[in-house]
Amino acid sequence: MKKFVRIVGIIVLICCLFGSVGCGNKYNAELFNNAEQWIRDDFLRENRVKAYYPNENYDENDEQSERYIYDETAPLTRTFIISDNVTFDEIFKGDNIAVDFANEILLLYIHSEIYPGRNYSLKKIAVEGGKISVSVEIEKKNGVGDAAMPAQSCLLVKMDRIEIDSAEFIEQ
């Protein structure tokens, strides 16, 4: 009986070892939530998405004045491929993230967010031709009541350098 248990244990160990081969992060991708805190204010202003923004002309003494306005002329999302220091310096303030552009690139996704307290996780990355598709999923919380008016938010992916012409983010 001991011999049988030992053999079964060895088989299970071998299955676990071979089962994990090939799993992993093919592009060494890392997702950063709330990346807007690292981005220059002027860049965010120039790259608005459909969301609510503080009204620059708000007058608290005027009942008709709106504190926030909805930008309905902006696109739903914006995506940027950042592959050099010049572009990085145009977008980011400071050196909050270290990037070796000889070996790495950044993908910036600007979108409208209604759950500001929830994080996204990276689900899948697929490359076909010169296009990369990044699938992300928002953290699920049932019955929390944390929805808010849509606001501009940014996700940032740091990954191994690959040659791509376009990028898309898919929210699952």
mmCIF file of C-alpha atoms in Angstrom:
data_model
loop_
_atom_site.group_PDB
_atom_site.id
_atom_site.type_symbol
_atom_site.label_atom_id
_atom_site.label_comp_id
_atom_site.label_asym_id
_atom_site.label_seq_id
_atom_site.Cartn_x
_atom_site.Cartn_y
_atom_site.Cartn_z
ATOM 1 C CA MET A 1 0.000 0.000 0.000
ATOM 2 C CA LYS A 2 2.866 2.398 0.825
ATOM 3 C CA LYS A 3 4.393 1.669 -2.556
ATOM 4 C CA PHE A 4 1.088 2.489 -4.297
ATOM 5 C CA VAL A 5 0.734 5.808 -2.414
ATOM 6 C CA ARG A 6 4.337 6.691 -3.262
ATOM 7 C CA ILE A 7 3.785 5.965 -6.976
ATOM 8 C CA VAL A 8 0.569 8.010 -7.035
ATOM 9 C CA GLY A 9 2.396 10.865 -5.266
ATOM 10 C CA ILE A 10 5.199 10.817 -7.829
ATOM 11 C CA ILE A 11 2.696 10.794 -10.710
ATOM 12 C CA VAL A 12 0.830 13.760 -9.220
ATOM 13 C CA LEU A 13 4.123 15.646 -8.768
ATOM 14 C CA ILE A 14 5.140 14.980 -12.378
ATOM 15 C CA CYS A 15 1.714 16.106 -13.635
ATOM 16 C CA CYS A 16 2.006 19.325 -11.642
ATOM 17 C CA LEU A 17 5.468 20.044 -13.012
ATOM 18 C CA PHE A 18 4.519 19.428 -16.639
ATOM 19 C CA GLY A 19 1.161 21.137 -16.208
ATOM 20 C CA SER A 20 2.838 24.415 -15.311
ATOM 21 C CA VAL A 21 5.277 24.365 -18.236
ATOM 22 C CA GLY A 22 4.189 26.897 -20.855
ATOM 23 C CA CYS A 23 2.081 28.850 -18.416
ATOM 24 C CA GLY A 24 3.194 32.320 -17.655
ATOM 25 C CA ASN A 25 3.283 35.822 -18.925
ATOM 26 C CA LYS A 26 4.530 35.579 -22.505
ATOM 27 C CA TYR A 27 5.187 39.319 -22.859
ATOM 28 C CA ASN A 28 6.141 39.994 -19.211
ATOM 29 C CA ALA A 29 3.204 42.396 -19.114
ATOM 30 C CA GLU A 30 2.369 44.362 -15.991
ATOM 31 C CA LEU A 31 -0.858 46.365 -15.590
ATOM 32 C CA PHE A 32 -0.979 49.631 -13.633
ATOM 33 C CA ASN A 33 -4.354 50.960 -12.474
ATOM 34 C CA ASN A 34 -5.082 54.677 -11.949
ATOM 35 C CA ALA A 35 -2.156 55.692 -14.150
ATOM 36 C CA GLU A 36 -3.681 59.160 -14.654
ATOM 37 C CA GLN A 37 -1.811 60.245 -11.519
ATOM 38 C CA TRP A 38 1.448 59.861 -13.475
ATOM 39 C CA ILE A 39 0.253 61.676 -16.605
ATOM 40 C CA ARG A 40 0.664 65.351 -17.387
ATOM 41 C CA ASP A 41 -2.499 67.396 -16.847
ATOM 42 C CA ASP A 42 -2.215 69.071 -20.253
ATOM 43 C CA PHE A 43 -2.019 65.668 -21.981
ATOM 44 C CA LEU A 44 -5.142 64.472 -20.165
ATOM 45 C CA ARG A 45 -6.971 67.694 -21.104
ATOM 46 C CA GLU A 46 -6.029 67.269 -24.767
ATOM 47 C CA ASN A 47 -7.070 63.595 -24.788
ATOM 48 C CA ARG A 48 -10.461 63.620 -23.136
ATOM 49 C CA VAL A 49 -12.938 60.770 -23.465
ATOM 50 C CA LYS A 50 -16.723 60.751 -22.990
ATOM 51 C CA ALA A 51 -16.917 61.521 -19.279
ATOM 52 C CA TYR A 52 -17.711 64.240 -16.753
ATOM 53 C CA TYR A 53 -15.125 66.961 -16.104
ATOM 54 C CA PRO A 54 -15.028 69.913 -13.702
ATOM 55 C CA ASN A 55 -16.603 72.976 -15.313
ATOM 56 C CA GLU A 56 -13.860 75.614 -15.596
ATOM 57 C CA ASN A 57 -16.542 78.332 -15.641
ATOM 58 C CA TYR A 58 -18.460 77.065 -12.612
ATOM 59 C CA ASP A 59 -19.930 79.837 -10.454
ATOM 60 C CA GLU A 60 -21.157 78.631 -7.065
ATOM 61 C CA ASN A 61 -23.284 81.786 -6.725
ATOM 62 C CA ASP A 62 -25.226 80.987 -9.902
ATOM 63 C CA GLU A 63 -27.970 78.348 -9.547
ATOM 64 C CA GLN A 64 -27.799 77.596 -13.274
ATOM 65 C CA SER A 65 -24.066 76.929 -13.211
ATOM 66 C CA GLU A 66 -23.091 73.261 -13.471
ATOM 67 C CA ARG A 67 -20.178 72.005 -11.355
ATOM 68 C CA TYR A 68 -19.439 69.209 -13.843
ATOM 69 C CA ILE A 69 -20.015 68.997 -17.575
ATOM 70 C CA TYR A 70 -20.226 65.904 -19.770
ATOM 71 C CA ASP A 71 -17.973 65.894 -22.827
ATOM 72 C CA GLU A 72 -20.156 64.165 -25.404
ATOM 73 C CA THR A 73 -17.953 65.157 -28.356
ATOM 74 C CA ALA A 74 -14.939 63.120 -27.223
ATOM 75 C CA PRO A 75 -14.362 59.492 -28.264
ATOM 76 C CA LEU A 76 -15.224 56.661 -25.872
ATOM 77 C CA THR A 77 -11.589 55.583 -25.478
ATOM 78 C CA ARG A 78 -8.084 56.472 -26.592
ATOM 79 C CA THR A 79 -5.083 54.170 -26.871
ATOM 80 C CA PHE A 80 -1.414 55.107 -27.184
ATOM 81 C CA ILE A 81 1.713 53.062 -27.886
ATOM 82 C CA ILE A 82 4.710 54.628 -26.137
ATOM 83 C CA SER A 83 7.972 53.254 -27.480
ATOM 84 C CA ASP A 84 10.547 56.014 -26.956
ATOM 85 C CA ASN A 85 11.723 58.556 -24.382
ATOM 86 C CA VAL A 86 10.514 61.571 -26.375
ATOM 87 C CA THR A 87 6.908 60.350 -26.390
ATOM 88 C CA PHE A 88 7.227 59.281 -22.745
ATOM 89 C CA ASP A 89 8.334 62.791 -21.711
ATOM 90 C CA GLU A 90 5.408 64.363 -23.624
ATOM 91 C CA ILE A 91 2.893 62.223 -21.721
ATOM 92 C CA PHE A 92 4.264 61.528 -18.247
ATOM 93 C CA LYS A 93 5.263 63.813 -15.397
ATOM 94 C CA GLY A 94 8.381 62.709 -13.584
ATOM 95 C CA ASP A 95 9.875 59.250 -13.524
ATOM 96 C CA ASN A 96 7.154 57.317 -11.703
ATOM 97 C CA ILE A 97 7.776 54.257 -13.827
ATOM 98 C CA ALA A 98 11.147 53.041 -15.083
ATOM 99 C CA VAL A 99 11.130 51.882 -18.698
ATOM 100 C CA ASP A 100 13.992 50.553 -20.814
ATOM 101 C CA PHE A 101 12.709 51.429 -24.281
ATOM 102 C CA ALA A 102 15.355 49.247 -25.931
ATOM 103 C CA ASN A 103 13.539 46.238 -24.465
ATOM 104 C CA GLU A 104 10.111 47.470 -23.311
ATOM 105 C CA ILE A 105 7.086 49.475 -24.455
ATOM 106 C CA LEU A 106 4.086 51.023 -22.738
ATOM 107 C CA LEU A 107 0.439 50.861 -23.771
ATOM 108 C CA LEU A 108 -1.761 53.640 -22.406
ATOM 109 C CA TYR A 109 -5.545 53.231 -22.358
ATOM 110 C CA ILE A 110 -7.680 56.269 -21.533
ATOM 111 C CA HIS A 111 -11.317 55.416 -20.886
ATOM 112 C CA SER A 112 -14.421 56.403 -18.966
ATOM 113 C CA GLU A 113 -14.655 54.791 -15.520
ATOM 114 C CA ILE A 114 -17.768 54.463 -13.341
ATOM 115 C CA TYR A 115 -16.188 52.354 -10.574
ATOM 116 C CA PRO A 116 -13.202 54.451 -9.433
ATOM 117 C CA GLY A 117 -12.474 52.275 -6.385
ATOM 118 C CA ARG A 118 -12.073 49.059 -8.353
ATOM 119 C CA ASN A 119 -8.959 47.709 -10.027
ATOM 120 C CA TYR A 120 -8.588 45.995 -13.369
ATOM 121 C CA SER A 121 -6.636 42.805 -13.967
ATOM 122 C CA LEU A 122 -4.895 41.651 -17.110
ATOM 123 C CA LYS A 123 -6.677 38.653 -18.639
ATOM 124 C CA LYS A 124 -5.136 38.059 -22.057
ATOM 125 C CA ILE A 125 -2.794 39.563 -24.613
ATOM 126 C CA ALA A 126 -3.046 38.537 -28.254
ATOM 127 C CA VAL A 127 -0.935 39.783 -31.144
ATOM 128 C CA GLU A 128 -2.031 39.307 -34.726
ATOM 129 C CA GLY A 129 -0.121 40.984 -37.491
ATOM 130 C CA GLY A 130 0.807 44.414 -36.215
ATOM 131 C CA LYS A 131 -2.135 44.692 -33.808
ATOM 132 C CA ILE A 132 -2.132 43.902 -30.088
ATOM 133 C CA SER A 133 -5.351 43.181 -28.208
ATOM 134 C CA VAL A 134 -5.242 43.534 -24.429
ATOM 135 C CA SER A 135 -8.160 42.034 -22.515
ATOM 136 C CA VAL A 136 -8.782 43.422 -19.035
ATOM 137 C CA GLU A 137 -11.414 42.694 -16.419
ATOM 138 C CA ILE A 138 -12.671 44.952 -13.644
ATOM 139 C CA GLU A 139 -12.789 43.697 -10.078
ATOM 140 C CA LYS A 140 -16.262 42.401 -9.261
ATOM 141 C CA LYS A 141 -18.012 43.523 -6.072
ATOM 142 C CA ASN A 142 -21.677 42.702 -5.573
ATOM 143 C CA GLY A 143 -24.033 45.092 -3.834
ATOM 144 C CA VAL A 144 -21.393 47.639 -2.903
ATOM 145 C CA GLY A 145 -23.033 50.758 -4.323
ATOM 146 C CA ASP A 146 -19.763 52.301 -5.473
ATOM 147 C CA ALA A 147 -20.831 53.494 -8.930
ATOM 148 C CA ALA A 148 -20.124 57.133 -9.756
ATOM 149 C CA MET A 149 -20.606 59.449 -12.700
ATOM 150 C CA PRO A 150 -18.274 58.524 -15.578
ATOM 151 C CA ALA A 151 -14.812 60.036 -15.144
ATOM 152 C CA GLN A 152 -11.603 59.881 -17.168
ATOM 153 C CA SER A 153 -9.293 57.073 -16.036
ATOM 154 C CA CYS A 154 -6.113 55.469 -17.357
ATOM 155 C CA LEU A 155 -4.697 51.965 -17.475
ATOM 156 C CA LEU A 156 -1.047 51.428 -18.334
ATOM 157 C CA VAL A 157 0.603 48.216 -19.511
ATOM 158 C CA LYS A 158 4.381 47.825 -19.392
ATOM 159 C CA MET A 159 5.588 44.883 -21.458
ATOM 160 C CA ASP A 160 8.375 43.416 -23.560
ATOM 161 C CA ARG A 161 9.088 45.367 -26.715
ATOM 162 C CA ILE A 162 7.345 43.972 -29.785
ATOM 163 C CA GLU A 163 6.719 45.528 -33.170
ATOM 164 C CA ILE A 164 3.093 46.682 -33.350
ATOM 165 C CA ASP A 165 1.237 49.349 -35.313
ATOM 166 C CA SER A 166 -1.981 49.505 -33.289
ATOM 167 C CA ALA A 167 -3.393 48.518 -29.925
ATOM 168 C CA GLU A 168 -6.846 47.887 -28.538
ATOM 169 C CA PHE A 169 -8.116 47.241 -25.032
ATOM 170 C CA ILE A 170 -11.078 44.952 -24.528
ATOM 171 C CA GLU A 171 -13.008 45.353 -21.287
ATOM 172 C CA GLN A 172 -14.566 42.044 -20.270
#
